[in-house]
Amino acid sequence: MDTRRPLRTLAIALGTAGLLISGCSSGSSTTGASSPAQAASARPSAVPAALKPFYAQHLKWRDCGVTGFQCATMKAPLDYAKPDGAEIKLAVSRKKATGPGKRIGSLLVNPGGPGGSAIGYLQAYAAIGYPAQVRARYDMVAIDPRGVARSEPVECLTGAQMDAYTQVDQTPDDAAEVTKLSSAFKKFATGCEQRSGTILPHVSTVETARDMDVLRALLGDERLHYVGASYGTFLGATYAELFPGRVGRLVLDGAMDPSLTSAEMNRDQTAGFETAFQSFAEDCVKQADCPLGTTSADAATNLKKLFSDLDAKPIATGESRKLGESLATTGVIAAMYDETAWPQLREALAAAKAGDGSGLLSLADSYYEREPNGSYANLMYANAAVNCLDLPPAFATSKAVTQALPAFEKASPVFGKGFAWASLNCAYWPVPATGAPHPLKAEGAAPIVVVGTTRDPATPYKWARSLAGQLSSGTLLTYEGDGHTAYGRGSDCIDTAINSYLLEGTAPDDGKKCS
């Protein structure tokens, strides 16, 4: 079980968001190439001469093989500090505005992660599932960030190696198990360096935000219009900090707080998943098929016992992999992202108590984006690569984790221990972090809508309050409910406010609340 990925692969139609399993959390990012502070001091209205070839390139659109969509390949500097050096190829896709109504421009979307495929999200949901009036007036566009999916993806492990990695005990009970977990993190990092060493230093959020500005120009838009979920909110806020004068209509849904350290972020997420679990438990005990008891306290106790039993003796799943505590915890976490998965989780927990681990394994596989043939998407690899570059590690040693355990277990008696140990993985990363936590202000940007959900597990509501307060033009829109992110999840109040902003440019009143 990893920490820190606002993600939701259970229902891509609702968007992905932030991962919790790689242990270093998404946060503010800078690079040796260009930090936000450096960029803010320059903020040229014209493109720097060395970057003009990239801003002047011509996108050659072609058929994607998916009805209604076009695809293209965009070039960007591998290292923005050396624009005359190596280049990177980035995949882009779009679905043109359908009308009626005057075209507003391009609407770039990002589902989060980091590591979620924006093109996959665009083609499977955003360009066909966003409100018709939005799709009528915007070209719907996505770019897979550098290192992700179709854009020179980071690779780290074989499918078999990844299977082994996901089963390592992340709640070690003795020194030998601590050593085994640390070794797994080291092997993961070494695999990334061996397979993707060239790109690893150049997948920061700042660099991806700069790629977005190149794409904005190539699409012919003076300003960037954007909807980002979870980690995508950090990406959008970073863009606004770098290019405040080029901000159009930005929706940051399921917001992250760039002012936090990795350790602070991981503790907050631990508490967020505890809040989400308590909400699930309160609902579960009202259902006839709840396998966790009749009170919320019973639910927590019984889930911890199930995890403990699986730690001692993994159970069959109908395939070669057995369900141990780590995969079971990941399966439960996966269902916390979306309350519509709660019935599936109740069924899976009941089956696990009866000795059948297939249901929880299926949930865990959806979280990891594991295919039935044993292969994995590169989501987990890109997630670690971006997170470990964007912020220094939460903990540098196993001793530091041990010292932090009481705080994590206070934040979540159910998940705290596992989340604390998962926070160790970036300690072994082969590329030093280039970012540092700091607030993003985006002075001079047009109004930016920041959306927070009160019982969001992966991006706790207080992060949205914080980001809206940091941004000079931030306005907070609140969804009082469960699940990760809010737009397109059934609240007419939320959807109406965001649609009006995207179509008319009028931000909702700061502090507006919806349920």
Short mmCIF file of C-alpha atoms in Angstrom, two decimals:
data_model
loop_
_atom_site.label_atom_id
_atom_site.label_comp_id
_atom_site.label_asym_id
_atom_site.label_seq_id
_atom_site.Cartn_x
_atom_site.Cartn_y
_atom_site.Cartn_z
CA MET A 1 0.00 0.00 0.00
CA ASP A 2 1.51 3.25 -1.16
CA THR A 3 0.74 6.72 0.01
CA ARG A 4 0.17 9.88 -1.85
CA ARG A 5 -1.50 9.53 -5.11
CA PRO A 6 -4.79 11.21 -5.49
CA LEU A 7 -6.04 8.49 -7.88
CA ARG A 8 -9.22 6.82 -8.88
CA THR A 9 -8.91 4.05 -11.45
CA LEU A 10 -12.00 2.32 -10.08
CA ALA A 11 -14.12 4.67 -12.15
CA ILE A 12 -12.16 6.54 -14.77
CA ALA A 13 -15.41 8.16 -15.80
CA LEU A 14 -15.16 10.08 -12.55
CA GLY A 15 -11.51 10.92 -12.98
CA THR A 16 -8.31 9.84 -11.34
CA ALA A 17 -6.56 11.72 -8.65
CA GLY A 18 -3.91 11.17 -5.97
CA LEU A 19 -1.89 8.14 -5.05
CA LEU A 20 -1.20 7.01 -1.62
CA ILE A 21 1.16 4.17 -2.22
CA SER A 22 4.57 5.42 -3.15
CA GLY A 23 5.11 7.22 0.09
CA CYS A 24 6.41 10.55 -1.08
CA SER A 25 3.63 12.99 -1.61
CA SER A 26 2.99 15.42 -4.35
CA GLY A 27 3.90 18.93 -3.45
CA SER A 28 5.54 22.08 -4.62
CA SER A 29 8.23 21.52 -7.19
CA THR A 30 11.18 23.36 -8.56
CA THR A 31 13.99 22.19 -10.79
CA GLY A 32 17.53 23.18 -11.49
CA ALA A 33 16.25 24.26 -14.87
CA SER A 34 13.82 26.84 -13.55
CA SER A 35 12.16 27.29 -10.18
CA PRO A 36 8.83 29.12 -9.83
CA ALA A 37 10.60 31.92 -8.01
CA GLN A 38 13.09 32.30 -10.84
CA ALA A 39 10.33 32.22 -13.42
CA ALA A 40 8.29 34.76 -11.50
CA SER A 41 11.17 37.19 -11.55
CA ALA A 42 11.32 37.02 -15.32
CA ARG A 43 7.78 36.27 -16.59
CA PRO A 44 8.53 37.53 -20.10
CA SER A 45 5.64 38.48 -22.31
CA ALA A 46 7.63 37.16 -25.22
CA VAL A 47 9.05 33.65 -25.57
CA PRO A 48 12.78 33.37 -24.80
CA ALA A 49 14.79 33.05 -28.00
CA ALA A 50 16.15 29.62 -27.12
CA LEU A 51 12.62 28.25 -26.76
CA LYS A 52 11.15 29.79 -29.91
CA PRO A 53 11.68 26.64 -32.01
CA PHE A 54 9.43 24.73 -29.62
CA TYR A 55 6.75 27.42 -29.49
CA ALA A 56 6.86 27.69 -33.29
CA GLN A 57 6.59 23.99 -34.14
CA HIS A 58 3.57 22.77 -36.07
CA LEU A 59 1.40 20.01 -34.64
CA LYS A 60 0.57 17.41 -37.27
CA TRP A 61 -2.83 16.09 -36.29
CA ARG A 62 -3.74 12.56 -37.31
CA ASP A 63 -6.50 10.07 -36.66
CA CYS A 64 -6.15 8.36 -33.26
CA GLY A 65 -8.06 5.23 -34.08
CA VAL A 66 -10.72 6.44 -31.64
CA THR A 67 -13.77 7.94 -33.29
CA GLY A 68 -13.87 11.73 -33.07
CA PHE A 69 -10.35 12.18 -31.71
CA GLN A 70 -7.16 13.49 -33.27
CA CYS A 71 -3.63 12.90 -31.99
CA ALA A 72 -0.30 14.64 -32.43
CA THR A 73 3.24 14.60 -31.07
CA MET A 74 4.77 17.69 -29.48
CA LYS A 75 8.47 18.26 -28.88
CA ALA A 76 9.89 19.91 -25.76
CA PRO A 77 13.36 20.27 -24.28
CA LEU A 78 14.31 17.35 -22.08
CA ASP A 79 16.03 19.97 -19.89
CA TYR A 80 14.68 23.51 -20.05
CA ALA A 81 18.07 24.75 -18.84
CA LYS A 82 19.57 23.27 -22.01
CA PRO A 83 16.99 23.91 -24.74
CA ASP A 84 19.56 23.20 -27.45
CA GLY A 85 20.16 19.74 -26.02
CA ALA A 86 18.10 16.56 -26.07
CA GLU A 87 14.39 16.70 -26.81
CA ILE A 88 11.43 14.76 -25.48
CA LYS A 89 8.34 13.74 -27.45
CA LEU A 90 4.99 14.26 -25.77
CA ALA A 91 1.66 12.79 -26.86
CA VAL A 92 -1.34 15.09 -27.36
CA SER A 93 -4.96 14.37 -28.20
CA ARG A 94 -8.04 16.47 -28.83
CA LYS A 95 -11.73 16.33 -29.72
CA LYS A 96 -12.85 19.51 -31.41
CA ALA A 97 -15.71 21.63 -30.15
CA THR A 98 -19.04 20.30 -31.34
CA GLY A 99 -21.15 23.48 -31.21
CA PRO A 100 -23.60 25.09 -31.04
CA GLY A 101 -22.27 28.32 -29.65
CA LYS A 102 -19.11 30.29 -30.21
CA ARG A 103 -15.92 28.34 -29.56
CA ILE A 104 -14.14 29.63 -26.41
CA GLY A 105 -10.83 27.86 -26.96
CA SER A 106 -9.14 24.68 -25.79
CA LEU A 107 -9.88 23.08 -22.42
CA LEU A 108 -6.91 21.10 -21.16
CA VAL A 109 -7.69 18.32 -18.67
CA ASN A 110 -5.53 16.32 -16.29
CA PRO A 111 -6.88 13.53 -14.03
CA GLY A 112 -4.07 13.56 -11.48
CA GLY A 113 -1.73 10.92 -10.18
CA PRO A 114 0.92 11.98 -10.78
CA GLY A 115 1.06 9.31 -13.43
CA GLY A 116 -2.53 9.19 -14.62
CA SER A 117 -2.87 9.24 -18.40
CA ALA A 118 -4.55 12.49 -19.37
CA ILE A 119 -5.18 11.15 -22.87
CA GLY A 120 -6.81 8.02 -21.47
CA TYR A 121 -8.99 10.21 -19.27
CA LEU A 122 -9.86 12.49 -22.18
CA GLN A 123 -10.84 9.71 -24.54
CA ALA A 124 -12.65 7.55 -21.97
CA TYR A 125 -14.50 10.29 -20.16
CA ALA A 126 -13.81 14.02 -20.37
CA ALA A 127 -14.40 14.53 -24.09
CA ILE A 128 -17.57 12.45 -24.05
CA GLY A 129 -18.78 12.80 -20.45
CA TYR A 130 -18.24 16.44 -19.53
CA PRO A 131 -21.43 18.51 -19.79
CA ALA A 132 -22.55 18.89 -23.42
CA GLN A 133 -22.55 22.67 -23.22
CA VAL A 134 -18.87 22.65 -22.19
CA ARG A 135 -17.88 20.24 -24.95
CA ALA A 136 -19.86 22.32 -27.42
CA ARG A 137 -17.71 25.39 -26.91
CA TYR A 138 -14.27 23.99 -26.12
CA ASP A 139 -11.86 21.78 -27.98
CA MET A 140 -11.26 19.09 -25.34
CA VAL A 141 -7.50 18.51 -25.11
CA ALA A 142 -5.04 16.40 -23.12
CA ILE A 143 -1.30 15.90 -23.03
CA ASP A 144 0.23 12.92 -21.28
CA PRO A 145 2.85 14.48 -18.99
CA ARG A 146 6.49 13.64 -19.57
CA GLY A 147 7.24 10.17 -18.26
CA VAL A 148 3.58 9.14 -18.33
CA ALA A 149 1.73 6.64 -20.56
CA ARG A 150 2.30 7.71 -24.19
CA SER A 151 4.93 10.38 -23.40
CA GLU A 152 8.20 8.44 -23.03
CA PRO A 153 6.95 6.55 -19.97
CA VAL A 154 9.10 5.84 -16.95
CA GLU A 155 9.61 2.11 -16.54
CA CYS A 156 10.91 0.37 -13.42
CA LEU A 157 9.92 -3.28 -12.95
CA THR A 158 8.65 -6.27 -14.88
CA GLY A 159 5.11 -7.43 -14.20
CA ALA A 160 6.36 -10.29 -12.04
CA GLN A 161 8.63 -7.94 -10.10
CA MET A 162 5.77 -5.52 -9.57
CA ASP A 163 3.60 -8.38 -8.31
CA ALA A 164 6.25 -9.15 -5.72
CA TYR A 165 6.63 -5.48 -4.78
CA THR A 166 2.93 -5.00 -4.11
CA GLN A 167 2.90 -7.98 -1.75
CA VAL A 168 5.77 -6.89 0.49
CA ASP A 169 4.63 -6.39 4.09
CA GLN A 170 4.29 -2.64 4.68
CA THR A 171 3.57 -2.98 8.40
CA PRO A 172 6.86 -4.55 9.53
CA ASP A 173 6.81 -6.17 12.96
CA ASP A 174 10.55 -6.70 13.48
CA ALA A 175 13.97 -5.69 12.17
CA ALA A 176 13.98 -8.43 9.53
CA GLU A 177 10.71 -7.20 8.05
CA VAL A 178 11.96 -3.60 8.10
CA THR A 179 15.02 -4.72 6.16
CA LYS A 180 12.86 -6.57 3.64
CA LEU A 181 10.65 -3.52 3.09
CA SER A 182 13.64 -1.20 2.71
CA SER A 183 15.16 -3.63 0.23
CA ALA A 184 11.95 -3.60 -1.82
CA PHE A 185 12.02 0.20 -2.01
CA LYS A 186 15.68 0.10 -3.04
CA LYS A 187 15.02 -2.48 -5.77
CA PHE A 188 12.15 -0.38 -7.10
CA ALA A 189 14.36 2.72 -7.26
CA THR A 190 17.23 0.81 -8.86
CA GLY A 191 14.89 -0.59 -11.50
CA CYS A 192 13.71 2.91 -12.38
CA GLU A 193 17.29 4.13 -12.69
CA GLN A 194 18.33 1.21 -14.86
CA ARG A 195 15.36 1.43 -17.22
CA SER A 196 14.66 5.18 -17.24
CA GLY A 197 17.73 6.94 -15.91
CA THR A 198 17.84 9.57 -18.66
CA ILE A 199 14.35 10.92 -18.04
CA LEU A 200 14.19 10.60 -14.23
CA PRO A 201 15.77 14.03 -13.52
CA HIS A 202 13.31 15.72 -15.89
CA VAL A 203 9.77 14.73 -14.87
CA SER A 204 9.14 17.47 -12.31
CA THR A 205 5.84 19.28 -12.07
CA VAL A 206 7.52 22.54 -13.07
CA GLU A 207 8.79 21.01 -16.31
CA THR A 208 5.38 19.56 -17.10
CA ALA A 209 3.78 22.96 -16.45
CA ARG A 210 6.22 24.50 -18.91
CA ASP A 211 5.26 21.84 -21.45
CA MET A 212 1.65 22.89 -20.97
CA ASP A 213 2.51 26.45 -21.91
CA VAL A 214 4.17 25.30 -25.11
CA LEU A 215 1.02 23.34 -25.95
CA ARG A 216 -1.17 26.35 -25.14
CA ALA A 217 0.71 28.36 -27.73
CA LEU A 218 0.60 25.61 -30.34
CA LEU A 219 -3.17 25.36 -29.90
CA GLY A 220 -3.44 29.07 -30.68
CA ASP A 221 -4.75 30.11 -27.26
CA GLU A 222 -3.60 33.30 -25.56
CA ARG A 223 -4.65 31.91 -22.18
CA LEU A 224 -4.77 28.42 -20.73
CA HIS A 225 -8.19 27.02 -19.80
CA TYR A 226 -7.81 23.95 -17.61
CA VAL A 227 -9.56 21.43 -15.35
CA GLY A 228 -7.21 19.49 -13.09
CA ALA A 229 -8.13 16.89 -10.46
CA SER A 230 -6.09 16.03 -7.37
CA TYR A 231 -2.40 16.15 -8.34
CA GLY A 232 -3.67 17.97 -11.42
CA THR A 233 -4.51 20.86 -9.08
CA PHE A 234 -0.86 21.17 -8.10
CA LEU A 235 0.09 21.07 -11.76
CA GLY A 236 -2.44 23.79 -12.55
CA ALA A 237 -1.39 25.96 -9.61
CA THR A 238 2.26 25.58 -10.65
CA TYR A 239 1.34 26.74 -14.15
CA ALA A 240 -0.41 29.76 -12.68
CA GLU A 241 2.67 30.60 -10.59
CA LEU A 242 4.93 30.35 -13.62
CA PHE A 243 2.65 32.09 -16.11
CA PRO A 244 0.06 34.17 -14.21
CA GLY A 245 -0.61 36.43 -17.18
CA ARG A 246 -1.54 33.41 -19.30
CA VAL A 247 -4.12 32.00 -16.88
CA GLY A 248 -7.59 31.69 -18.35
CA ARG A 249 -10.30 29.67 -16.57
CA LEU A 250 -8.67 27.23 -14.15
CA VAL A 251 -10.61 24.68 -12.10
CA LEU A 252 -8.55 22.91 -9.43
CA ASP A 253 -10.72 20.08 -8.08
CA GLY A 254 -9.58 18.03 -5.07
CA ALA A 255 -6.84 20.49 -4.25
CA MET A 256 -3.37 19.80 -2.93
CA ASP A 257 -1.43 22.10 -0.62
CA PRO A 258 2.00 22.95 -2.07
CA SER A 259 3.17 24.52 1.19
CA LEU A 260 3.39 21.15 2.99
CA THR A 261 6.40 18.88 3.42
CA SER A 262 6.13 15.24 2.36
CA ALA A 263 5.79 14.13 5.98
CA GLU A 264 3.02 16.66 6.63
CA MET A 265 1.22 15.66 3.46
CA ASN A 266 1.41 11.97 4.25
CA ARG A 267 0.07 12.49 7.77
CA ASP A 268 -2.78 14.58 6.44
CA GLN A 269 -3.65 11.89 3.92
CA THR A 270 -3.55 9.29 6.66
CA ALA A 271 -6.13 11.30 8.56
CA GLY A 272 -8.11 11.81 5.35
CA PHE A 273 -8.42 8.09 4.75
CA GLU A 274 -9.42 7.58 8.37
CA THR A 275 -12.21 10.14 7.88
CA ALA A 276 -13.30 8.38 4.71
CA PHE A 277 -13.21 4.98 6.42
CA GLN A 278 -15.33 6.26 9.30
CA SER A 279 -17.87 7.52 6.79
CA PHE A 280 -17.85 4.11 5.09
CA ALA A 281 -18.16 2.35 8.45
CA GLU A 282 -21.14 4.44 9.53
CA ASP A 283 -22.86 3.51 6.28
CA CYS A 284 -21.75 -0.11 6.38
CA VAL A 285 -23.20 -0.91 9.81
CA LYS A 286 -26.61 0.23 8.57
CA GLN A 287 -26.57 -2.36 5.78
CA ALA A 288 -27.78 -5.92 6.17
CA ASP A 289 -24.68 -7.29 4.41
CA CYS A 290 -22.06 -5.38 6.45
CA PRO A 291 -19.31 -7.85 7.43
CA LEU A 292 -17.67 -5.54 10.00
CA GLY A 293 -20.19 -5.51 12.87
CA THR A 294 -22.97 -3.25 14.06
CA THR A 295 -21.11 -0.12 15.22
CA SER A 296 -18.39 2.08 13.74
CA ALA A 297 -16.05 1.05 16.54
CA ASP A 298 -16.72 -2.61 15.71
CA ALA A 299 -15.95 -1.91 12.04
CA ALA A 300 -12.53 -0.46 12.80
CA THR A 301 -11.67 -3.26 15.22
CA ASN A 302 -12.81 -5.98 12.85
CA LEU A 303 -11.00 -4.50 9.86
CA LYS A 304 -7.76 -4.30 11.85
CA LYS A 305 -8.25 -7.94 12.89
CA LEU A 306 -8.78 -8.96 9.27
CA PHE A 307 -5.57 -7.19 8.26
CA SER A 308 -3.72 -8.86 11.14
CA ASP A 309 -5.04 -12.30 10.17
CA LEU A 310 -4.00 -11.77 6.57
CA ASP A 311 -0.56 -10.64 7.71
CA ALA A 312 -0.16 -13.93 9.56
CA LYS A 313 -1.74 -16.12 6.89
CA PRO A 314 -2.57 -14.84 3.36
CA ILE A 315 -5.64 -16.38 1.74
CA ALA A 316 -6.41 -17.84 -1.68
CA THR A 317 -7.63 -15.66 -4.54
CA GLY A 318 -8.22 -18.18 -7.32
CA GLU A 319 -4.85 -17.44 -8.91
CA SER A 320 -1.18 -17.79 -8.03
CA ARG A 321 -1.12 -14.60 -5.95
CA LYS A 322 -2.48 -14.80 -2.43
CA LEU A 323 -4.10 -11.95 -0.55
CA GLY A 324 -1.97 -10.71 2.30
CA GLU A 325 -2.29 -7.61 4.42
CA SER A 326 -0.64 -5.24 1.94
CA LEU A 327 -2.88 -6.08 -1.03
CA ALA A 328 -5.95 -6.19 1.20
CA THR A 329 -5.20 -2.73 2.58
CA THR A 330 -4.73 -1.39 -0.93
CA GLY A 331 -8.06 -2.88 -1.94
CA VAL A 332 -9.83 -1.12 0.92
CA ILE A 333 -8.07 2.15 0.13
CA ALA A 334 -9.13 1.91 -3.51
CA ALA A 335 -12.78 1.82 -2.49
CA MET A 336 -12.40 4.91 -0.31
CA TYR A 337 -12.01 7.14 -3.38
CA ASP A 338 -15.61 6.74 -4.44
CA GLU A 339 -18.61 5.93 -2.28
CA THR A 340 -20.25 4.08 -5.17
CA ALA A 341 -17.62 1.36 -4.57
CA TRP A 342 -18.78 0.77 -0.99
CA PRO A 343 -21.19 -2.09 -1.85
CA GLN A 344 -18.37 -3.81 -3.76
CA LEU A 345 -16.09 -3.36 -0.75
CA ARG A 346 -18.65 -4.86 1.64
CA GLU A 347 -18.93 -7.90 -0.61
CA ALA A 348 -15.15 -8.21 -0.94
CA LEU A 349 -14.62 -7.96 2.83
CA ALA A 350 -17.29 -10.57 3.51
CA ALA A 351 -15.63 -12.91 1.00
CA ALA A 352 -12.21 -12.33 2.55
CA LYS A 353 -13.51 -13.19 6.00
CA ALA A 354 -14.76 -16.46 4.46
CA GLY A 355 -11.36 -17.21 2.95
CA ASP A 356 -11.81 -15.84 -0.58
CA GLY A 357 -9.47 -12.93 -1.35
CA SER A 358 -10.44 -12.43 -4.99
CA GLY A 359 -12.67 -9.39 -4.37
CA LEU A 360 -10.09 -7.36 -2.47
CA LEU A 361 -7.41 -8.42 -4.94
CA SER A 362 -9.54 -7.09 -7.80
CA LEU A 363 -9.87 -3.75 -6.03
CA ALA A 364 -6.13 -3.62 -5.42
CA ASP A 365 -5.41 -4.44 -9.07
CA SER A 366 -7.67 -1.60 -10.18
CA TYR A 367 -5.68 0.74 -7.97
CA TYR A 368 -2.36 -0.41 -9.38
CA GLU A 369 -3.67 -0.52 -12.96
CA ARG A 370 -2.69 -4.17 -13.29
CA GLU A 371 -4.00 -5.96 -16.37
CA PRO A 372 -5.34 -9.54 -16.32
CA ASN A 373 -2.24 -10.68 -18.23
CA GLY A 374 -0.01 -9.56 -15.36
CA SER A 375 1.29 -6.36 -16.96
CA TYR A 376 1.05 -2.96 -15.30
CA ALA A 377 0.49 0.52 -16.67
CA ASN A 378 3.31 2.89 -15.79
CA LEU A 379 1.16 4.81 -13.30
CA MET A 380 3.04 3.64 -10.20
CA TYR A 381 6.44 4.24 -11.78
CA ALA A 382 5.63 7.76 -12.95
CA ASN A 383 4.00 8.48 -9.62
CA ALA A 384 7.16 7.74 -7.70
CA ALA A 385 9.36 9.50 -10.24
CA VAL A 386 7.44 12.77 -10.03
CA ASN A 387 6.80 12.67 -6.29
CA CYS A 388 10.38 11.87 -5.35
CA LEU A 389 11.67 14.66 -7.59
CA ASP A 390 9.16 17.28 -6.47
CA LEU A 391 9.85 17.05 -2.72
CA PRO A 392 12.54 15.73 -0.38
CA PRO A 393 11.61 12.38 1.15
CA ALA A 394 9.25 12.30 4.09
CA PHE A 395 11.70 10.14 6.04
CA ALA A 396 15.36 9.38 5.34
CA THR A 397 15.74 6.36 7.62
CA SER A 398 13.70 3.57 9.15
CA LYS A 399 14.48 5.07 12.57
CA ALA A 400 12.72 8.27 11.51
CA VAL A 401 9.65 6.27 10.53
CA THR A 402 9.64 4.50 13.89
CA GLN A 403 9.73 7.86 15.66
CA ALA A 404 6.81 9.12 13.56
CA LEU A 405 4.61 6.05 14.07
CA PRO A 406 2.65 7.44 17.05
CA ALA A 407 1.57 10.51 15.07
CA PHE A 408 0.48 8.40 12.10
CA GLU A 409 -1.37 5.88 14.26
CA LYS A 410 -3.11 8.74 16.04
CA ALA A 411 -4.20 10.08 12.65
CA SER A 412 -5.53 6.65 11.70
CA PRO A 413 -5.65 3.64 14.02
CA VAL A 414 -6.61 1.55 10.99
CA PHE A 415 -4.14 2.72 8.33
CA GLY A 416 -1.51 4.73 10.21
CA LYS A 417 1.27 2.18 10.53
CA GLY A 418 1.18 1.17 6.89
CA PHE A 419 1.05 4.76 5.65
CA ALA A 420 4.02 5.72 7.81
CA TRP A 421 6.21 2.94 6.45
CA ALA A 422 5.08 3.61 2.87
CA SER A 423 6.46 7.11 3.33
CA LEU A 424 10.01 5.74 3.34
CA ASN A 425 10.29 4.90 -0.35
CA CYS A 426 11.71 8.20 -1.62
CA ALA A 427 14.63 7.85 0.78
CA TYR A 428 16.25 5.52 -1.76
CA TRP A 429 15.48 7.47 -4.91
CA PRO A 430 18.48 7.72 -7.30
CA VAL A 431 17.82 11.37 -8.26
CA PRO A 432 17.94 14.08 -5.57
CA ALA A 433 14.75 16.05 -5.07
CA THR A 434 14.82 19.43 -6.78
CA GLY A 435 11.71 20.95 -5.23
CA ALA A 436 10.80 22.35 -1.85
CA PRO A 437 7.47 23.10 -0.19
CA HIS A 438 6.28 26.66 -0.51
CA PRO A 439 2.97 28.48 -1.10
CA LEU A 440 1.91 29.30 -4.64
CA LYS A 441 0.44 32.78 -5.08
CA ALA A 442 0.20 33.37 -8.84
CA GLU A 443 0.11 37.13 -8.39
CA GLY A 444 -1.84 38.79 -11.18
CA ALA A 445 -3.67 35.66 -12.39
CA ALA A 446 -7.33 35.72 -13.39
CA PRO A 447 -9.81 34.17 -10.89
CA ILE A 448 -9.03 30.52 -10.16
CA VAL A 449 -11.68 28.15 -8.77
CA VAL A 450 -10.41 25.76 -6.07
CA VAL A 451 -12.77 22.89 -5.20
CA GLY A 452 -12.66 20.87 -1.98
CA THR A 453 -14.75 17.91 -0.74
CA THR A 454 -15.25 17.77 3.02
CA ARG A 455 -14.65 14.01 3.38
CA ASP A 456 -12.16 13.57 0.56
CA PRO A 457 -9.70 10.81 1.59
CA ALA A 458 -6.75 11.58 -0.69
CA THR A 459 -6.82 15.38 -0.74
CA PRO A 460 -8.21 16.46 2.63
CA TYR A 461 -10.56 19.42 2.58
CA LYS A 462 -8.19 21.64 4.52
CA TRP A 463 -5.79 21.49 1.56
CA ALA A 464 -8.39 23.17 -0.63
CA ARG A 465 -8.90 25.89 1.96
CA SER A 466 -5.16 26.42 2.13
CA LEU A 467 -4.57 26.55 -1.63
CA ALA A 468 -7.49 28.93 -2.19
CA GLY A 469 -6.01 31.18 0.47
CA GLN A 470 -2.51 31.05 -1.04
CA LEU A 471 -3.56 31.94 -4.57
CA SER A 472 -3.96 35.69 -4.98
CA SER A 473 -7.09 35.14 -7.08
CA GLY A 474 -8.27 31.86 -5.57
CA THR A 475 -11.93 31.30 -4.78
CA LEU A 476 -13.06 28.30 -2.72
CA LEU A 477 -15.99 26.09 -3.77
CA THR A 478 -16.96 23.41 -1.23
CA TYR A 479 -18.74 20.09 -1.72
CA GLU A 480 -20.06 18.73 1.57
CA GLY A 481 -19.87 15.02 0.89
CA ASP A 482 -17.83 11.86 0.39
CA GLY A 483 -15.37 10.73 -2.23
CA HIS A 484 -12.43 12.18 -4.09
CA THR A 485 -13.06 15.37 -6.12
CA ALA A 486 -16.47 16.89 -6.82
CA TYR A 487 -17.03 17.94 -10.46
CA GLY A 488 -19.25 15.52 -12.35
CA ARG A 489 -20.04 13.43 -9.26
CA GLY A 490 -23.74 14.17 -9.00
CA SER A 491 -23.99 17.55 -7.30
CA ASP A 492 -25.99 19.91 -9.51
CA CYS A 493 -24.82 22.79 -7.35
CA ILE A 494 -21.12 22.02 -7.96
CA ASP A 495 -21.58 21.29 -11.65
CA THR A 496 -23.64 24.42 -12.27
CA ALA A 497 -21.07 26.64 -10.57
CA ILE A 498 -18.17 25.15 -12.52
CA ASN A 499 -20.03 25.10 -15.83
CA SER A 500 -20.96 28.76 -15.43
CA TYR A 501 -17.34 29.61 -14.72
CA LEU A 502 -16.04 27.67 -17.74
CA LEU A 503 -18.68 29.07 -20.09
CA GLU A 504 -19.13 32.62 -18.83
CA GLY A 505 -15.90 33.27 -16.93
CA THR A 506 -17.73 34.18 -13.73
CA ALA A 507 -16.24 32.49 -10.67
CA PRO A 508 -18.60 31.40 -7.88
CA ASP A 509 -18.63 33.45 -4.71
CA ASP A 510 -15.68 32.63 -2.49
CA GLY A 511 -16.84 30.19 0.18
CA LYS A 512 -19.85 28.87 -1.73
CA LYS A 513 -20.99 25.51 -0.33
CA CYS A 514 -22.84 22.68 -2.06
CA SER A 515 -24.12 19.30 -0.98
#
